[in-house]
Amino acid sequence: MPVPDFVLELRRHVGTAPLWLSGVSAVVLDPAGRVLLGRRADTGRWAVISGILDPGEQPAVAAIREVAEETGVRAEVEALVSVISGQELTYPNGDRASYLDLTFRCRYLDGAAHVGDDESLEVGWFAPEALPADLQQTSRERIADALAHDPATGPRFIR
């Protein structure tokens, strides 16, 4: 997975110490109600499209950017559906990080889904009742939040 330049710069100063980073996830739904997923190159598991915000970048803009970069699909944000803090992760090189994830429900606009960068091995559309068995648990939760989203109650903040 490519590490953003600003994270590499931070790592030069803090080494492998924990970083607190903001991330976005996009649950993209097509007109048939299928969910766009990518099989991650780093884990080999399926996941919703996600990424780290660049400094100063608006979260909804980042979500749409990640979808376009990773899958070639153009989408638009419908709603913020959850704001969840994840557990600390330790990467194989020893780097540690925690993420504040903002999950957006997005609507497919156009484009044929394809692998757009080296972050994914493959991409595809899946019916919610036929999600891959090796889908990351956090992605299952984010998909559930997107499908259950009620504009009257707003985003989920506690899981």
Short mmCIF file of N, CA and C in Angstrom, two decimals:
data_model
loop_
_atom_site.label_atom_id
_atom_site.label_comp_id
_atom_site.label_asym_id
_atom_site.label_seq_id
_atom_site.Cartn_x
_atom_site.Cartn_y
_atom_site.Cartn_z
N MET A 1 0.84 -1.17 0.00
CA MET A 1 0.00 0.00 0.00
C MET A 1 0.89 1.24 0.00
N PRO A 2 0.63 2.17 -0.89
CA PRO A 2 1.43 3.39 -0.88
C PRO A 2 1.12 4.22 0.37
N VAL A 3 2.16 4.72 0.99
CA VAL A 3 2.01 5.56 2.17
C VAL A 3 2.07 7.01 1.71
N PRO A 4 1.09 7.83 2.12
CA PRO A 4 1.12 9.24 1.70
C PRO A 4 2.43 9.91 2.14
N ASP A 5 2.87 10.86 1.31
CA ASP A 5 4.12 11.56 1.59
C ASP A 5 4.13 12.22 2.96
N PHE A 6 3.00 12.80 3.38
CA PHE A 6 2.99 13.49 4.67
C PHE A 6 3.18 12.50 5.82
N VAL A 7 2.70 11.25 5.66
CA VAL A 7 2.91 10.24 6.69
C VAL A 7 4.37 9.81 6.71
N LEU A 8 4.98 9.67 5.55
CA LEU A 8 6.41 9.34 5.51
C LEU A 8 7.24 10.41 6.21
N GLU A 9 6.88 11.67 6.00
CA GLU A 9 7.59 12.77 6.67
C GLU A 9 7.40 12.70 8.18
N LEU A 10 6.19 12.44 8.63
CA LEU A 10 5.95 12.28 10.07
C LEU A 10 6.77 11.13 10.63
N ARG A 11 6.82 10.03 9.90
CA ARG A 11 7.56 8.86 10.37
C ARG A 11 9.05 9.16 10.53
N ARG A 12 9.60 10.07 9.72
CA ARG A 12 11.01 10.46 9.88
C ARG A 12 11.25 11.08 11.25
N HIS A 13 10.21 11.68 11.82
CA HIS A 13 10.34 12.36 13.11
C HIS A 13 9.95 11.47 14.29
N VAL A 14 8.91 10.65 14.10
CA VAL A 14 8.38 9.87 15.24
C VAL A 14 8.71 8.39 15.17
N GLY A 15 9.37 7.96 14.12
CA GLY A 15 9.68 6.54 14.00
C GLY A 15 8.42 5.71 13.90
N THR A 16 8.35 4.64 14.67
CA THR A 16 7.19 3.74 14.61
C THR A 16 6.15 4.07 15.67
N ALA A 17 6.33 5.18 16.41
CA ALA A 17 5.38 5.57 17.45
C ALA A 17 3.98 5.70 16.85
N PRO A 18 2.95 5.50 17.67
CA PRO A 18 1.58 5.57 17.16
C PRO A 18 1.24 6.92 16.54
N LEU A 19 0.58 6.86 15.40
CA LEU A 19 0.04 8.05 14.75
C LEU A 19 -1.48 7.96 14.80
N TRP A 20 -2.12 9.10 14.97
CA TRP A 20 -3.57 9.21 14.91
C TRP A 20 -3.89 9.82 13.56
N LEU A 21 -4.57 9.06 12.67
CA LEU A 21 -4.83 9.50 11.30
C LEU A 21 -6.32 9.49 11.00
N SER A 22 -6.73 10.39 10.13
CA SER A 22 -8.12 10.43 9.68
C SER A 22 -8.25 9.67 8.38
N GLY A 23 -9.26 8.82 8.32
CA GLY A 23 -9.50 8.04 7.11
C GLY A 23 -10.95 8.13 6.69
N VAL A 24 -11.19 7.73 5.45
CA VAL A 24 -12.54 7.69 4.91
C VAL A 24 -12.81 6.33 4.30
N SER A 25 -14.06 5.93 4.37
CA SER A 25 -14.52 4.72 3.69
C SER A 25 -15.74 5.08 2.85
N ALA A 26 -15.84 4.47 1.67
CA ALA A 26 -16.95 4.75 0.76
C ALA A 26 -17.71 3.46 0.50
N VAL A 27 -18.97 3.45 0.89
CA VAL A 27 -19.85 2.33 0.56
C VAL A 27 -20.63 2.80 -0.67
N VAL A 28 -20.16 2.36 -1.84
CA VAL A 28 -20.75 2.79 -3.12
C VAL A 28 -21.80 1.76 -3.52
N LEU A 29 -23.01 2.26 -3.79
CA LEU A 29 -24.13 1.40 -4.20
C LEU A 29 -24.52 1.75 -5.64
N ASP A 30 -24.70 0.69 -6.46
CA ASP A 30 -25.15 0.92 -7.83
C ASP A 30 -26.68 0.88 -7.86
N PRO A 31 -27.32 1.15 -9.02
CA PRO A 31 -28.78 1.17 -9.08
C PRO A 31 -29.44 -0.16 -8.67
N ALA A 32 -28.72 -1.27 -8.80
CA ALA A 32 -29.26 -2.57 -8.39
C ALA A 32 -29.07 -2.83 -6.89
N GLY A 33 -28.41 -1.90 -6.18
CA GLY A 33 -28.19 -2.07 -4.75
C GLY A 33 -26.93 -2.85 -4.41
N ARG A 34 -26.11 -3.12 -5.43
CA ARG A 34 -24.85 -3.84 -5.18
C ARG A 34 -23.81 -2.90 -4.61
N VAL A 35 -22.86 -3.48 -3.84
CA VAL A 35 -21.80 -2.73 -3.17
C VAL A 35 -20.49 -2.92 -3.92
N LEU A 36 -19.76 -1.83 -4.12
CA LEU A 36 -18.45 -1.88 -4.76
C LEU A 36 -17.39 -2.22 -3.73
N LEU A 37 -16.61 -3.27 -4.01
CA LEU A 37 -15.55 -3.72 -3.10
C LEU A 37 -14.25 -3.88 -3.86
N GLY A 38 -13.16 -3.80 -3.12
CA GLY A 38 -11.85 -4.07 -3.67
C GLY A 38 -11.14 -5.14 -2.85
N ARG A 39 -10.43 -6.04 -3.52
CA ARG A 39 -9.61 -7.02 -2.80
C ARG A 39 -8.26 -6.35 -2.57
N ARG A 40 -7.95 -6.10 -1.30
CA ARG A 40 -6.76 -5.33 -0.92
C ARG A 40 -5.47 -6.08 -1.25
N ALA A 41 -4.50 -5.35 -1.80
CA ALA A 41 -3.21 -5.94 -2.13
C ALA A 41 -2.40 -6.29 -0.87
N ASP A 42 -2.61 -5.54 0.22
CA ASP A 42 -1.81 -5.78 1.43
C ASP A 42 -2.28 -6.97 2.25
N THR A 43 -3.58 -7.27 2.22
CA THR A 43 -4.12 -8.37 3.04
C THR A 43 -4.71 -9.50 2.20
N GLY A 44 -5.05 -9.21 0.94
CA GLY A 44 -5.71 -10.20 0.10
C GLY A 44 -7.19 -10.34 0.40
N ARG A 45 -7.71 -9.53 1.32
CA ARG A 45 -9.13 -9.62 1.71
C ARG A 45 -9.93 -8.52 1.02
N TRP A 46 -11.23 -8.78 0.86
CA TRP A 46 -12.14 -7.80 0.28
C TRP A 46 -12.45 -6.73 1.33
N ALA A 47 -12.69 -5.50 0.86
CA ALA A 47 -13.00 -4.38 1.74
C ALA A 47 -13.72 -3.30 0.95
N VAL A 48 -14.42 -2.41 1.68
CA VAL A 48 -14.96 -1.23 1.03
C VAL A 48 -13.78 -0.34 0.66
N ILE A 49 -14.00 0.56 -0.25
CA ILE A 49 -12.94 1.46 -0.71
C ILE A 49 -12.65 2.47 0.40
N SER A 50 -11.37 2.64 0.71
CA SER A 50 -11.01 3.53 1.82
C SER A 50 -9.63 4.14 1.59
N GLY A 51 -9.30 5.12 2.43
CA GLY A 51 -8.00 5.75 2.34
C GLY A 51 -7.81 6.81 3.40
N ILE A 52 -6.61 7.38 3.42
CA ILE A 52 -6.24 8.42 4.37
C ILE A 52 -6.47 9.78 3.73
N LEU A 53 -7.01 10.71 4.52
CA LEU A 53 -7.17 12.08 4.04
C LEU A 53 -5.82 12.74 3.90
N ASP A 54 -5.67 13.52 2.84
CA ASP A 54 -4.49 14.37 2.69
C ASP A 54 -4.68 15.59 3.59
N PRO A 55 -3.60 16.21 4.07
CA PRO A 55 -3.75 17.40 4.91
C PRO A 55 -4.63 18.46 4.24
N GLY A 56 -5.63 18.93 4.96
CA GLY A 56 -6.53 19.96 4.47
C GLY A 56 -7.63 19.48 3.54
N GLU A 57 -7.64 18.20 3.21
CA GLU A 57 -8.64 17.67 2.28
C GLU A 57 -9.97 17.45 2.99
N GLN A 58 -11.05 17.80 2.33
CA GLN A 58 -12.37 17.56 2.89
C GLN A 58 -12.69 16.07 2.82
N PRO A 59 -13.27 15.50 3.90
CA PRO A 59 -13.51 14.06 3.93
C PRO A 59 -14.36 13.51 2.78
N ALA A 60 -15.45 14.18 2.43
CA ALA A 60 -16.29 13.68 1.34
C ALA A 60 -15.55 13.70 0.02
N VAL A 61 -14.74 14.72 -0.19
CA VAL A 61 -13.93 14.81 -1.41
C VAL A 61 -12.91 13.66 -1.43
N ALA A 62 -12.31 13.37 -0.28
CA ALA A 62 -11.34 12.27 -0.19
C ALA A 62 -12.00 10.93 -0.52
N ALA A 63 -13.20 10.71 -0.03
CA ALA A 63 -13.90 9.45 -0.30
C ALA A 63 -14.12 9.25 -1.80
N ILE A 64 -14.58 10.30 -2.47
CA ILE A 64 -14.83 10.22 -3.91
C ILE A 64 -13.51 10.04 -4.67
N ARG A 65 -12.47 10.74 -4.22
CA ARG A 65 -11.14 10.60 -4.85
C ARG A 65 -10.65 9.17 -4.74
N GLU A 66 -10.77 8.56 -3.55
CA GLU A 66 -10.31 7.19 -3.35
C GLU A 66 -11.06 6.22 -4.26
N VAL A 67 -12.37 6.40 -4.39
CA VAL A 67 -13.17 5.53 -5.27
C VAL A 67 -12.66 5.63 -6.69
N ALA A 68 -12.46 6.84 -7.18
CA ALA A 68 -12.00 7.04 -8.56
C ALA A 68 -10.60 6.46 -8.76
N GLU A 69 -9.68 6.72 -7.83
CA GLU A 69 -8.31 6.24 -7.97
C GLU A 69 -8.23 4.72 -7.94
N GLU A 70 -8.96 4.11 -7.02
CA GLU A 70 -8.83 2.67 -6.82
C GLU A 70 -9.68 1.83 -7.77
N THR A 71 -10.79 2.40 -8.29
CA THR A 71 -11.71 1.57 -9.08
C THR A 71 -12.09 2.13 -10.44
N GLY A 72 -11.79 3.39 -10.71
CA GLY A 72 -12.22 4.00 -11.96
C GLY A 72 -13.68 4.38 -11.99
N VAL A 73 -14.39 4.19 -10.89
CA VAL A 73 -15.81 4.51 -10.81
C VAL A 73 -15.97 5.96 -10.35
N ARG A 74 -16.93 6.64 -10.94
CA ARG A 74 -17.29 7.98 -10.48
C ARG A 74 -18.55 7.86 -9.63
N ALA A 75 -18.51 8.46 -8.45
CA ALA A 75 -19.62 8.36 -7.51
C ALA A 75 -19.85 9.71 -6.86
N GLU A 76 -20.95 9.83 -6.14
CA GLU A 76 -21.21 11.04 -5.36
C GLU A 76 -21.65 10.63 -3.96
N VAL A 77 -21.31 11.46 -3.00
CA VAL A 77 -21.66 11.20 -1.60
C VAL A 77 -23.14 11.51 -1.39
N GLU A 78 -23.82 10.57 -0.74
CA GLU A 78 -25.21 10.79 -0.33
C GLU A 78 -25.30 11.22 1.12
N ALA A 79 -24.50 10.56 1.99
CA ALA A 79 -24.61 10.85 3.42
C ALA A 79 -23.40 10.33 4.19
N LEU A 80 -23.09 10.99 5.27
CA LEU A 80 -22.14 10.49 6.26
C LEU A 80 -22.92 9.52 7.13
N VAL A 81 -22.46 8.25 7.21
CA VAL A 81 -23.24 7.25 7.93
C VAL A 81 -22.62 6.77 9.23
N SER A 82 -21.32 6.97 9.42
CA SER A 82 -20.71 6.62 10.71
C SER A 82 -19.39 7.35 10.90
N VAL A 83 -19.06 7.57 12.17
CA VAL A 83 -17.79 8.15 12.58
C VAL A 83 -17.30 7.26 13.71
N ILE A 84 -16.28 6.44 13.41
CA ILE A 84 -15.84 5.40 14.34
C ILE A 84 -14.33 5.45 14.51
N SER A 85 -13.88 5.31 15.75
CA SER A 85 -12.46 5.23 16.05
C SER A 85 -12.07 3.75 16.12
N GLY A 86 -11.01 3.40 15.40
CA GLY A 86 -10.58 2.01 15.36
C GLY A 86 -9.47 1.72 16.36
N GLN A 87 -9.20 0.46 16.55
CA GLN A 87 -8.13 0.02 17.43
C GLN A 87 -6.79 0.28 16.77
N GLU A 88 -5.75 0.39 17.60
CA GLU A 88 -4.41 0.59 17.07
C GLU A 88 -3.98 -0.61 16.24
N LEU A 89 -3.39 -0.32 15.10
CA LEU A 89 -2.85 -1.36 14.21
C LEU A 89 -1.34 -1.30 14.24
N THR A 90 -0.71 -2.46 14.13
CA THR A 90 0.74 -2.51 13.97
C THR A 90 1.03 -3.16 12.63
N TYR A 91 1.77 -2.44 11.79
CA TYR A 91 2.09 -2.93 10.46
C TYR A 91 3.34 -3.80 10.50
N PRO A 92 3.57 -4.61 9.47
CA PRO A 92 4.74 -5.51 9.46
C PRO A 92 6.08 -4.80 9.69
N ASN A 93 6.19 -3.53 9.30
CA ASN A 93 7.45 -2.80 9.51
C ASN A 93 7.55 -2.19 10.91
N GLY A 94 6.53 -2.41 11.76
CA GLY A 94 6.54 -1.90 13.13
C GLY A 94 5.80 -0.60 13.32
N ASP A 95 5.42 0.09 12.23
CA ASP A 95 4.66 1.33 12.35
C ASP A 95 3.33 1.04 13.04
N ARG A 96 2.93 1.96 13.92
CA ARG A 96 1.65 1.83 14.62
C ARG A 96 0.77 3.03 14.29
N ALA A 97 -0.52 2.78 14.13
CA ALA A 97 -1.46 3.86 13.80
C ALA A 97 -2.86 3.50 14.27
N SER A 98 -3.62 4.52 14.58
CA SER A 98 -5.06 4.40 14.86
C SER A 98 -5.76 5.34 13.89
N TYR A 99 -6.96 4.97 13.50
CA TYR A 99 -7.69 5.75 12.50
C TYR A 99 -9.05 6.16 13.02
N LEU A 100 -9.40 7.41 12.74
CA LEU A 100 -10.76 7.89 12.90
C LEU A 100 -11.37 7.76 11.52
N ASP A 101 -12.34 6.87 11.37
CA ASP A 101 -12.91 6.60 10.05
C ASP A 101 -14.27 7.27 9.90
N LEU A 102 -14.41 7.99 8.81
CA LEU A 102 -15.68 8.58 8.43
C LEU A 102 -16.20 7.78 7.24
N THR A 103 -17.33 7.13 7.42
CA THR A 103 -17.89 6.29 6.36
C THR A 103 -19.02 7.03 5.67
N PHE A 104 -18.95 7.04 4.33
CA PHE A 104 -19.94 7.72 3.51
C PHE A 104 -20.70 6.70 2.67
N ARG A 105 -22.01 6.89 2.60
CA ARG A 105 -22.83 6.15 1.64
C ARG A 105 -22.75 6.94 0.34
N CYS A 106 -22.40 6.25 -0.75
CA CYS A 106 -22.21 6.92 -2.04
C CYS A 106 -23.06 6.26 -3.11
N ARG A 107 -23.42 7.06 -4.08
CA ARG A 107 -24.21 6.60 -5.22
C ARG A 107 -23.32 6.52 -6.46
N TYR A 108 -23.38 5.38 -7.14
CA TYR A 108 -22.66 5.19 -8.41
C TYR A 108 -23.20 6.17 -9.44
N LEU A 109 -22.29 6.81 -10.18
CA LEU A 109 -22.69 7.69 -11.28
C LEU A 109 -22.36 7.06 -12.63
N ASP A 110 -21.08 6.68 -12.82
CA ASP A 110 -20.69 6.04 -14.07
C ASP A 110 -19.28 5.48 -13.95
N GLY A 111 -18.87 4.79 -15.01
CA GLY A 111 -17.55 4.19 -15.05
C GLY A 111 -17.60 2.69 -14.84
N ALA A 112 -16.73 2.00 -15.55
CA ALA A 112 -16.61 0.55 -15.40
C ALA A 112 -15.61 0.25 -14.30
N ALA A 113 -16.02 -0.54 -13.32
CA ALA A 113 -15.14 -0.87 -12.20
C ALA A 113 -13.95 -1.69 -12.69
N HIS A 114 -12.75 -1.23 -12.34
CA HIS A 114 -11.52 -1.94 -12.68
C HIS A 114 -10.45 -1.57 -11.66
N VAL A 115 -9.41 -2.35 -11.58
CA VAL A 115 -8.30 -2.04 -10.68
C VAL A 115 -7.62 -0.78 -11.20
N GLY A 116 -7.60 0.27 -10.37
CA GLY A 116 -7.08 1.54 -10.80
C GLY A 116 -5.68 1.87 -10.30
N ASP A 117 -5.20 1.11 -9.31
CA ASP A 117 -3.87 1.37 -8.76
C ASP A 117 -3.34 0.10 -8.11
N ASP A 118 -2.20 0.21 -7.44
CA ASP A 118 -1.60 -0.99 -6.86
C ASP A 118 -2.12 -1.32 -5.47
N GLU A 119 -3.19 -0.65 -5.01
CA GLU A 119 -3.77 -0.94 -3.70
C GLU A 119 -4.74 -2.12 -3.74
N SER A 120 -5.21 -2.48 -4.94
CA SER A 120 -6.19 -3.56 -5.07
C SER A 120 -5.72 -4.62 -6.05
N LEU A 121 -6.11 -5.85 -5.77
CA LEU A 121 -5.84 -6.97 -6.67
C LEU A 121 -6.97 -7.14 -7.67
N GLU A 122 -8.19 -6.85 -7.22
CA GLU A 122 -9.36 -6.89 -8.08
C GLU A 122 -10.46 -6.06 -7.44
N VAL A 123 -11.45 -5.68 -8.22
CA VAL A 123 -12.61 -4.94 -7.73
C VAL A 123 -13.85 -5.60 -8.31
N GLY A 124 -14.97 -5.40 -7.63
CA GLY A 124 -16.21 -5.98 -8.12
C GLY A 124 -17.42 -5.49 -7.35
N TRP A 125 -18.58 -5.76 -7.93
CA TRP A 125 -19.86 -5.40 -7.34
C TRP A 125 -20.47 -6.63 -6.70
N PHE A 126 -21.04 -6.49 -5.50
CA PHE A 126 -21.60 -7.61 -4.76
C PHE A 126 -22.95 -7.24 -4.17
N ALA A 127 -23.92 -8.15 -4.30
CA ALA A 127 -25.20 -7.95 -3.64
C ALA A 127 -24.98 -8.04 -2.13
N PRO A 128 -25.69 -7.23 -1.33
CA PRO A 128 -25.49 -7.26 0.12
C PRO A 128 -25.71 -8.64 0.74
N GLU A 129 -26.54 -9.45 0.12
CA GLU A 129 -26.78 -10.81 0.65
C GLU A 129 -25.77 -11.82 0.14
N ALA A 130 -24.84 -11.39 -0.70
CA ALA A 130 -23.84 -12.30 -1.27
C ALA A 130 -22.44 -11.68 -1.18
N LEU A 131 -22.11 -11.10 -0.03
CA LEU A 131 -20.80 -10.51 0.16
C LEU A 131 -19.75 -11.61 0.29
N PRO A 132 -18.52 -11.35 -0.11
CA PRO A 132 -17.47 -12.38 -0.03
C PRO A 132 -17.24 -12.84 1.41
N ALA A 133 -16.94 -14.12 1.56
CA ALA A 133 -16.69 -14.68 2.90
C ALA A 133 -15.49 -14.03 3.56
N ASP A 134 -14.49 -13.63 2.77
CA ASP A 134 -13.28 -13.03 3.35
C ASP A 134 -13.33 -11.50 3.38
N LEU A 135 -14.54 -10.95 3.49
CA LEU A 135 -14.72 -9.51 3.64
C LEU A 135 -14.28 -9.09 5.04
N GLN A 136 -13.49 -8.03 5.14
CA GLN A 136 -13.04 -7.55 6.45
C GLN A 136 -14.24 -7.21 7.32
N GLN A 137 -14.16 -7.53 8.62
CA GLN A 137 -15.26 -7.28 9.54
C GLN A 137 -15.62 -5.80 9.59
N THR A 138 -14.61 -4.93 9.59
CA THR A 138 -14.91 -3.49 9.62
C THR A 138 -15.72 -3.08 8.38
N SER A 139 -15.45 -3.71 7.25
CA SER A 139 -16.22 -3.41 6.04
C SER A 139 -17.65 -3.90 6.18
N ARG A 140 -17.85 -5.06 6.78
CA ARG A 140 -19.23 -5.54 7.03
C ARG A 140 -20.00 -4.53 7.86
N GLU A 141 -19.34 -4.00 8.89
CA GLU A 141 -19.98 -3.01 9.77
C GLU A 141 -20.28 -1.73 9.01
N ARG A 142 -19.37 -1.28 8.18
CA ARG A 142 -19.58 -0.04 7.42
C ARG A 142 -20.69 -0.21 6.39
N ILE A 143 -20.76 -1.37 5.76
CA ILE A 143 -21.85 -1.65 4.81
C ILE A 143 -23.18 -1.66 5.55
N ALA A 144 -23.23 -2.31 6.70
CA ALA A 144 -24.47 -2.35 7.50
C ALA A 144 -24.90 -0.94 7.88
N ASP A 145 -23.94 -0.11 8.29
CA ASP A 145 -24.28 1.28 8.64
C ASP A 145 -24.84 2.02 7.43
N ALA A 146 -24.25 1.83 6.26
CA ALA A 146 -24.71 2.52 5.06
C ALA A 146 -26.11 2.05 4.65
N LEU A 147 -26.35 0.74 4.73
CA LEU A 147 -27.65 0.22 4.32
C LEU A 147 -28.75 0.59 5.31
N ALA A 148 -28.40 0.73 6.58
CA ALA A 148 -29.39 1.05 7.61
C ALA A 148 -29.54 2.55 7.85
N HIS A 149 -28.74 3.35 7.15
CA HIS A 149 -28.73 4.80 7.42
C HIS A 149 -30.11 5.42 7.28
N ASP A 150 -30.47 6.19 8.29
CA ASP A 150 -31.73 6.94 8.31
C ASP A 150 -31.37 8.42 8.44
N PRO A 151 -31.65 9.22 7.42
CA PRO A 151 -31.29 10.64 7.50
C PRO A 151 -31.87 11.34 8.73
N ALA A 152 -32.98 10.84 9.24
CA ALA A 152 -33.59 11.47 10.41
C ALA A 152 -32.75 11.29 11.67
N THR A 153 -32.00 10.19 11.76
CA THR A 153 -31.20 9.94 12.96
C THR A 153 -29.74 10.29 12.77
N GLY A 154 -29.33 10.48 11.53
CA GLY A 154 -27.96 10.89 11.25
C GLY A 154 -26.97 9.74 11.38
N PRO A 155 -25.67 10.08 11.39
CA PRO A 155 -24.62 9.04 11.41
C PRO A 155 -24.52 8.32 12.75
N ARG A 156 -23.95 7.12 12.68
CA ARG A 156 -23.68 6.33 13.88
C ARG A 156 -22.33 6.77 14.44
N PHE A 157 -22.30 7.04 15.75
CA PHE A 157 -21.07 7.47 16.39
C PHE A 157 -20.49 6.43 17.36
N ILE A 158 -21.31 5.50 17.79
CA ILE A 158 -20.86 4.49 18.76
C ILE A 158 -21.29 3.13 18.24
N ARG A 159 -20.37 2.18 18.31
CA ARG A 159 -20.69 0.81 17.88
C ARG A 159 -20.60 -0.07 19.10
#
